[in-house]
Amino acid sequence: MVDTTRSALYDSIGIGYAAMRREDPRWRARILDAVGDAAPVLNVGAGAGSYEPHDRLVVALDPSAEMLAQRAPGAAPCVLGVAEQLPAADGAYGVAMGVLTVHHWPDWRRGLAELRRVAARQVIVATDTDRLAQFWLTRDYVPELAPYERRQVTAHQVAAELGTADVRVLPLPRDFSDAVYPAFWRRPEAFLNEELWRHSSALARLDPSVRRRALTRLAADLADGTWHERNADLMELDEFDAGFRLVVRDGDALDRAAPPA
Ligand SMILES: C[S@@+](CC[C@H](N)C(=O)[O-])C[C@H]1O[C@@H](n2cnc3c(N)ncnc32)[C@H](O)[C@@H]1O
């Protein structure tokens, strides 16, 4: 029996998701490059449809009706479902993709096995959780988040499970448009907007008292220059490696490379 209780999370925090999480064109180019020309595409944990190809057959799958309801008119067809039990025949897809979703799957190993079963190629966006846990907001304002981040499945575990060494850094440009948790790494004032906290699965978990304490400290550090002094090096960067990784497994290439039996 697949546990879908955690999957229901996005029926509450997903409200208004599409407005906050606007696909970034730089990430789109890198993700589509990894997807290649394989077809059809299964987008698992697809949510509102960010980063899906628009030039071929795509099927989107997600357990949250709230998320699927936010798909744009004309977006690819979608089905309710979970990664751990994909409603598809073996090898039915050319590629199975999953963007920032694997850490939500109650049984991520089973989910990845399903992606391998239904498609020759997998493209996954996941995080280096150690690196993510070092982000300045976590480090200096909400250290309670660090153990939570470190408990999540890491990109390297995803790669090991899929059997690939192809793990690519996905940096965050300085004007990144998709409001993932560290998106505003050099725009710290953005974190003073509590709306942002409600839409991040990591930040939304925090106790309101922790949120209030963090916001008060951040506002004070921005006002007296402490934040800028502490993070001066970030202001020099055009892009920042917060820990996002693109994991790519090409089953066909692996099969071709395998020695004859
Ligand atoms: C952060 S959102 C990412 C949505 C989309 N891929 C994007 O990048 O905008 C995570 C998504 O994973 C979905 N999800 C949660 N548990 C899942 C599961 N077991 N199988 C597939 N998707 C799941 C959630 O409903 C949510 O839509």
Tab-separated table of C-alpha atoms and ligand atoms in Angstrom:
chain	number	residue	atom	x	y	z
A	1	MET	CA	0.000	0.000	0.000
A	2	VAL	CA	1.462	3.344	-1.011
A	3	ASP	CA	1.330	6.086	1.639
A	4	THR	CA	-0.018	9.217	-0.014
A	5	THR	CA	-0.556	11.307	3.136
A	6	ARG	CA	2.545	13.452	2.539
A	7	SER	CA	1.456	13.916	-1.056
A	8	ALA	CA	-1.652	15.741	0.186
A	9	LEU	CA	0.640	18.486	1.549
A	10	TYR	CA	0.413	20.360	-1.737
A	11	ASP	CA	-3.380	20.475	-1.561
A	12	SER	CA	-2.817	23.082	1.190
A	13	ILE	CA	0.586	24.733	0.557
A	14	GLY	CA	0.074	24.525	-3.215
A	15	ILE	CA	-2.672	27.159	-3.202
A	16	GLY	CA	-1.364	30.086	-5.278
A	17	TYR	CA	1.753	28.068	-6.257
A	18	ALA	CA	1.765	28.938	-9.968
A	19	ALA	CA	1.797	32.666	-9.224
A	20	MET	CA	4.883	32.379	-6.975
A	21	ARG	CA	6.795	29.649	-8.775
A	22	ARG	CA	7.339	31.073	-12.244
A	23	GLU	CA	9.504	28.869	-14.452
A	24	ASP	CA	12.985	30.350	-15.027
A	25	PRO	CA	14.190	30.393	-18.691
A	26	ARG	CA	17.810	29.483	-17.740
A	27	TRP	CA	16.691	26.403	-15.830
A	28	ARG	CA	14.229	25.583	-18.604
A	29	ALA	CA	17.052	25.527	-21.187
A	30	ARG	CA	19.237	23.249	-19.030
A	31	ILE	CA	16.419	20.890	-18.111
A	32	LEU	CA	15.206	20.598	-21.715
A	33	ASP	CA	18.780	19.992	-22.847
A	34	ALA	CA	18.919	17.062	-20.415
A	35	VAL	CA	15.516	15.782	-21.560
A	36	GLY	CA	16.858	15.781	-25.138
A	37	ASP	CA	14.540	14.738	-27.940
A	38	ALA	CA	13.111	11.684	-26.196
A	39	ALA	CA	9.343	11.202	-26.389
A	40	PRO	CA	6.766	10.780	-25.077
A	41	VAL	CA	7.527	12.517	-21.772
A	42	LEU	CA	6.127	11.612	-18.356
A	43	ASN	CA	6.430	14.520	-15.911
A	44	VAL	CA	6.138	13.057	-12.421
A	45	GLY	CA	5.216	15.422	-9.569
A	46	ALA	CA	4.452	17.833	-12.394
A	47	GLY	CA	2.392	20.275	-10.380
A	48	ALA	CA	1.528	23.351	-12.422
A	49	GLY	CA	3.762	22.155	-15.295
A	50	SER	CA	6.995	24.112	-14.969
A	51	TYR	CA	9.833	22.972	-17.247
A	52	GLU	CA	7.727	20.574	-19.327
A	53	PRO	CA	8.529	20.431	-23.074
A	54	HIS	CA	5.841	22.018	-25.253
A	55	ASP	CA	6.850	20.442	-28.565
A	56	ARG	CA	5.867	16.805	-28.060
A	57	LEU	CA	3.487	14.489	-26.233
A	58	VAL	CA	3.723	14.987	-22.461
A	59	VAL	CA	1.673	13.374	-19.707
A	60	ALA	CA	1.761	15.097	-16.318
A	61	LEU	CA	1.196	13.174	-13.087
A	62	ASP	CA	0.726	14.538	-9.572
A	63	PRO	CA	-1.189	13.451	-6.442
A	64	SER	CA	-2.424	16.987	-5.727
A	65	ALA	CA	-5.628	18.094	-7.461
A	66	GLU	CA	-4.900	21.630	-6.226
A	67	MET	CA	-1.572	21.636	-8.103
A	68	LEU	CA	-2.994	20.107	-11.271
A	69	ALA	CA	-5.801	22.683	-11.259
A	70	GLN	CA	-3.158	25.403	-11.676
A	71	ARG	CA	-1.934	24.073	-15.005
A	72	ALA	CA	-2.197	26.627	-17.797
A	73	PRO	CA	-4.988	26.283	-20.355
A	74	GLY	CA	-3.628	24.112	-23.157
A	75	ALA	CA	-1.004	22.447	-20.912
A	76	ALA	CA	-0.287	18.744	-21.370
A	77	PRO	CA	-2.933	16.263	-20.169
A	78	CYS	CA	-2.613	15.250	-16.530
A	79	VAL	CA	-3.510	12.365	-14.244
A	80	LEU	CA	-3.767	12.082	-10.480
A	81	GLY	CA	-1.239	9.575	-9.186
A	82	VAL	CA	1.979	8.937	-7.278
A	83	ALA	CA	5.485	8.148	-8.468
A	84	GLU	CA	5.504	4.924	-6.471
A	85	GLN	CA	2.706	3.431	-8.596
A	86	LEU	CA	2.843	4.785	-12.116
A	87	PRO	CA	-0.164	3.994	-14.291
A	88	ALA	CA	1.979	3.084	-17.322
A	89	ALA	CA	3.284	-0.004	-19.087
A	90	ASP	CA	6.987	-0.914	-19.009
A	91	GLY	CA	8.941	1.296	-21.409
A	92	ALA	CA	5.868	3.338	-22.363
A	93	TYR	CA	7.792	6.637	-22.245
A	94	GLY	CA	10.994	7.908	-23.819
A	95	VAL	CA	11.823	9.975	-20.755
A	96	ALA	CA	10.478	10.396	-17.226
A	97	MET	CA	11.245	13.707	-15.553
A	98	GLY	CA	10.739	14.967	-11.999
A	99	VAL	CA	11.545	18.517	-10.885
A	100	LEU	CA	11.909	19.222	-7.156
A	101	THR	CA	9.549	16.420	-6.262
A	102	VAL	CA	11.550	13.312	-5.232
A	103	HIS	CA	12.048	14.573	-1.657
A	104	HIS	CA	8.257	14.571	-1.266
A	105	TRP	CA	7.812	10.923	-2.197
A	106	PRO	CA	7.126	8.717	0.858
A	107	ASP	CA	9.021	5.843	-0.834
A	108	TRP	CA	11.475	7.589	-3.173
A	109	ARG	CA	13.392	4.401	-4.022
A	110	ARG	CA	10.221	2.735	-5.230
A	111	GLY	CA	9.328	5.898	-7.143
A	112	LEU	CA	12.681	5.952	-8.944
A	113	ALA	CA	12.351	2.242	-9.748
A	114	GLU	CA	8.991	3.065	-11.312
A	115	LEU	CA	10.536	5.850	-13.411
A	116	ARG	CA	13.143	3.355	-14.644
A	117	ARG	CA	10.463	0.814	-15.400
A	118	VAL	CA	8.400	3.117	-17.591
A	119	ALA	CA	11.155	5.104	-19.388
A	120	ALA	CA	14.661	4.539	-20.722
A	121	ARG	CA	15.813	8.004	-19.650
A	122	GLN	CA	15.297	9.854	-16.369
A	123	VAL	CA	15.875	13.540	-15.674
A	124	ILE	CA	15.557	14.590	-12.048
A	125	VAL	CA	16.091	17.930	-10.327
A	126	ALA	CA	17.067	17.296	-6.716
A	127	THR	CA	19.360	18.950	-4.157
A	128	ASP	CA	22.691	18.477	-2.496
A	129	THR	CA	21.046	18.703	0.911
A	130	ASP	CA	24.252	19.549	2.826
A	131	ARG	CA	24.860	22.515	0.591
A	132	LEU	CA	21.240	23.624	0.764
A	133	ALA	CA	21.378	23.451	4.570
A	134	GLN	CA	24.249	25.991	4.489
A	135	PHE	CA	22.140	28.684	2.804
A	136	TRP	CA	22.398	31.948	4.779
A	137	LEU	CA	18.725	32.104	5.783
A	138	THR	CA	18.967	28.641	7.330
A	139	ARG	CA	22.440	29.250	8.785
A	140	ASP	CA	21.741	32.616	10.406
A	141	TYR	CA	17.981	32.870	10.922
A	142	VAL	CA	16.276	29.443	10.904
A	143	PRO	CA	18.904	26.866	11.977
A	144	GLU	CA	15.932	24.635	12.910
A	145	LEU	CA	15.668	23.909	9.172
A	146	ALA	CA	19.138	22.378	8.777
A	147	PRO	CA	18.373	18.949	10.288
A	148	TYR	CA	15.157	18.829	8.263
A	149	GLU	CA	17.061	19.624	5.035
A	150	ARG	CA	19.732	17.035	5.821
A	151	ARG	CA	17.137	14.304	6.322
A	152	GLN	CA	15.831	14.722	2.760
A	153	VAL	CA	16.976	12.464	-0.068
A	154	THR	CA	20.045	13.997	-1.734
A	155	ALA	CA	20.850	14.304	-5.426
A	156	HIS	CA	23.746	11.877	-4.962
A	157	GLN	CA	21.426	9.259	-3.480
A	158	VAL	CA	19.114	9.755	-6.463
A	159	ALA	CA	22.067	9.318	-8.850
A	160	ALA	CA	23.286	6.198	-7.029
A	161	GLU	CA	19.804	4.684	-7.057
A	162	LEU	CA	19.403	5.370	-10.781
A	163	GLY	CA	22.936	4.110	-11.473
A	164	THR	CA	24.329	7.249	-13.085
A	165	ALA	CA	27.281	9.541	-12.465
A	166	ASP	CA	25.763	12.346	-14.551
A	167	VAL	CA	25.034	14.987	-11.895
A	168	ARG	CA	25.060	18.593	-13.168
A	169	VAL	CA	25.111	21.779	-11.095
A	170	LEU	CA	22.011	23.950	-11.572
A	171	PRO	CA	23.050	27.380	-10.311
A	172	LEU	CA	20.592	30.126	-9.368
A	173	PRO	CA	21.086	33.270	-11.483
A	174	ARG	CA	20.916	36.560	-9.540
A	175	ASP	CA	17.462	37.375	-10.961
A	176	PHE	CA	16.057	33.828	-10.805
A	177	SER	CA	12.281	33.872	-11.340
A	178	ASP	CA	11.161	30.589	-9.753
A	179	ALA	CA	10.586	31.207	-6.027
A	180	VAL	CA	12.282	28.037	-4.730
A	181	TYR	CA	13.466	28.512	-1.140
A	182	PRO	CA	16.931	30.095	-1.816
A	183	ALA	CA	15.848	31.832	-5.069
A	184	PHE	CA	16.245	35.263	-3.484
A	185	TRP	CA	19.818	34.587	-2.314
A	186	ARG	CA	20.970	38.131	-3.155
A	187	ARG	CA	17.592	39.840	-2.653
A	188	PRO	CA	17.231	39.318	1.121
A	189	GLU	CA	14.381	41.848	1.472
A	190	ALA	CA	12.187	39.375	-0.436
A	191	PHE	CA	12.198	37.073	2.594
A	192	LEU	CA	10.416	39.753	4.633
A	193	ASN	CA	7.310	38.871	2.593
A	194	GLU	CA	5.534	36.166	4.608
A	195	GLU	CA	3.721	34.989	1.488
A	196	LEU	CA	7.026	33.492	0.367
A	197	TRP	CA	7.235	31.453	3.568
A	198	ARG	CA	3.769	29.993	3.074
A	199	HIS	CA	4.576	28.578	-0.374
A	200	SER	CA	7.884	26.914	0.452
A	201	SER	CA	7.457	23.345	1.725
A	202	ALA	CA	10.541	23.835	3.955
A	203	LEU	CA	9.615	27.237	5.396
A	204	ALA	CA	5.897	26.440	5.721
A	205	ARG	CA	6.748	23.713	8.242
A	206	LEU	CA	8.317	26.119	10.707
A	207	ASP	CA	6.542	27.100	13.887
A	208	PRO	CA	5.059	30.637	13.575
A	209	SER	CA	7.191	31.752	16.549
A	210	VAL	CA	10.356	30.669	14.683
A	211	ARG	CA	9.179	32.548	11.602
A	212	ARG	CA	8.469	35.727	13.617
A	213	ARG	CA	11.885	35.537	15.325
A	214	ALA	CA	13.665	35.069	11.977
A	215	LEU	CA	11.783	37.927	10.314
A	216	THR	CA	12.510	40.296	13.201
A	217	ARG	CA	16.236	39.460	13.143
A	218	LEU	CA	16.494	39.655	9.378
A	219	ALA	CA	14.729	43.038	9.294
A	220	ALA	CA	17.111	44.369	11.964
A	221	ASP	CA	20.210	42.987	10.179
A	222	LEU	CA	19.096	44.550	6.902
A	223	ALA	CA	18.417	47.885	8.568
A	224	ASP	CA	21.813	48.158	10.332
A	225	GLY	CA	23.935	46.645	7.517
A	226	THR	CA	24.830	43.417	9.355
A	227	TRP	CA	23.370	41.242	6.593
A	228	HIS	CA	25.338	43.009	3.837
A	229	GLU	CA	28.550	42.873	5.836
A	230	ARG	CA	28.139	39.140	6.493
A	231	ASN	CA	27.182	38.296	2.899
A	232	ALA	CA	29.317	40.765	0.931
A	233	ASP	CA	30.810	37.924	-1.159
A	234	LEU	CA	27.350	36.957	-2.480
A	235	MET	CA	26.750	40.423	-3.848
A	236	GLU	CA	29.724	39.906	-6.211
A	237	LEU	CA	28.213	36.807	-7.842
A	238	ASP	CA	26.075	36.547	-10.979
A	239	GLU	CA	24.934	33.066	-10.048
A	240	PHE	CA	25.038	31.000	-6.891
A	241	ASP	CA	25.255	27.267	-6.276
A	242	ALA	CA	22.615	26.710	-3.581
A	243	GLY	CA	22.788	22.932	-4.042
A	244	PHE	CA	20.397	22.247	-6.924
A	245	ARG	CA	21.458	19.347	-9.146
A	246	LEU	CA	20.254	17.890	-12.422
A	247	VAL	CA	20.582	14.105	-12.378
A	248	VAL	CA	20.431	12.410	-15.768
A	249	ARG	CA	20.313	8.718	-16.529
A	250	ASP	CA	20.258	7.498	-20.085
A	251	GLY	CA	19.249	3.846	-19.975
A	252	ASP	CA	19.828	3.406	-23.710
A	253	ALA	CA	23.399	4.696	-23.438
A	254	LEU	CA	24.022	2.430	-20.434
A	255	ASP	CA	22.639	-0.534	-22.316
A	256	ARG	CA	24.839	0.279	-25.317
A	257	ALA	CA	27.883	0.586	-23.058
A	258	ALA	CA	27.236	-2.715	-21.277
A	259	PRO	CA	29.655	-5.532	-22.200
A	260	PRO	CA	28.101	-8.402	-24.149
A	261	ALA	CA	26.741	-11.149	-21.872
B	1	LIG	C1	7.760	21.510	-5.262
B	1	LIG	S1	6.431	20.815	-6.145
B	1	LIG	C2	7.171	20.717	-7.765
B	1	LIG	C3	6.172	20.837	-8.861
B	1	LIG	C4	6.793	21.006	-10.253
B	1	LIG	N1	7.570	19.848	-10.627
B	1	LIG	C5	7.616	22.266	-10.322
B	1	LIG	O1	8.846	22.184	-10.474
B	1	LIG	O2	7.032	23.361	-10.240
B	1	LIG	C6	6.435	19.120	-5.644
B	1	LIG	C7	5.315	18.302	-6.280
B	1	LIG	O3	5.496	16.918	-5.942
B	1	LIG	C8	4.215	16.358	-5.787
B	1	LIG	N2	4.290	15.070	-5.056
B	1	LIG	C9	4.227	14.863	-3.723
B	1	LIG	N3	4.279	13.552	-3.447
B	1	LIG	C10	4.369	12.883	-4.628
B	1	LIG	C11	4.448	11.516	-5.002
B	1	LIG	N4	4.460	10.543	-4.095
B	1	LIG	N5	4.526	11.209	-6.318
B	1	LIG	C12	4.545	12.181	-7.260
B	1	LIG	N6	4.473	13.512	-6.953
B	1	LIG	C13	4.398	13.864	-5.659
B	1	LIG	C14	3.434	17.453	-5.067
B	1	LIG	O4	2.022	17.274	-5.124
B	1	LIG	C15	3.928	18.693	-5.778
B	1	LIG	O5	3.121	19.046	-6.880
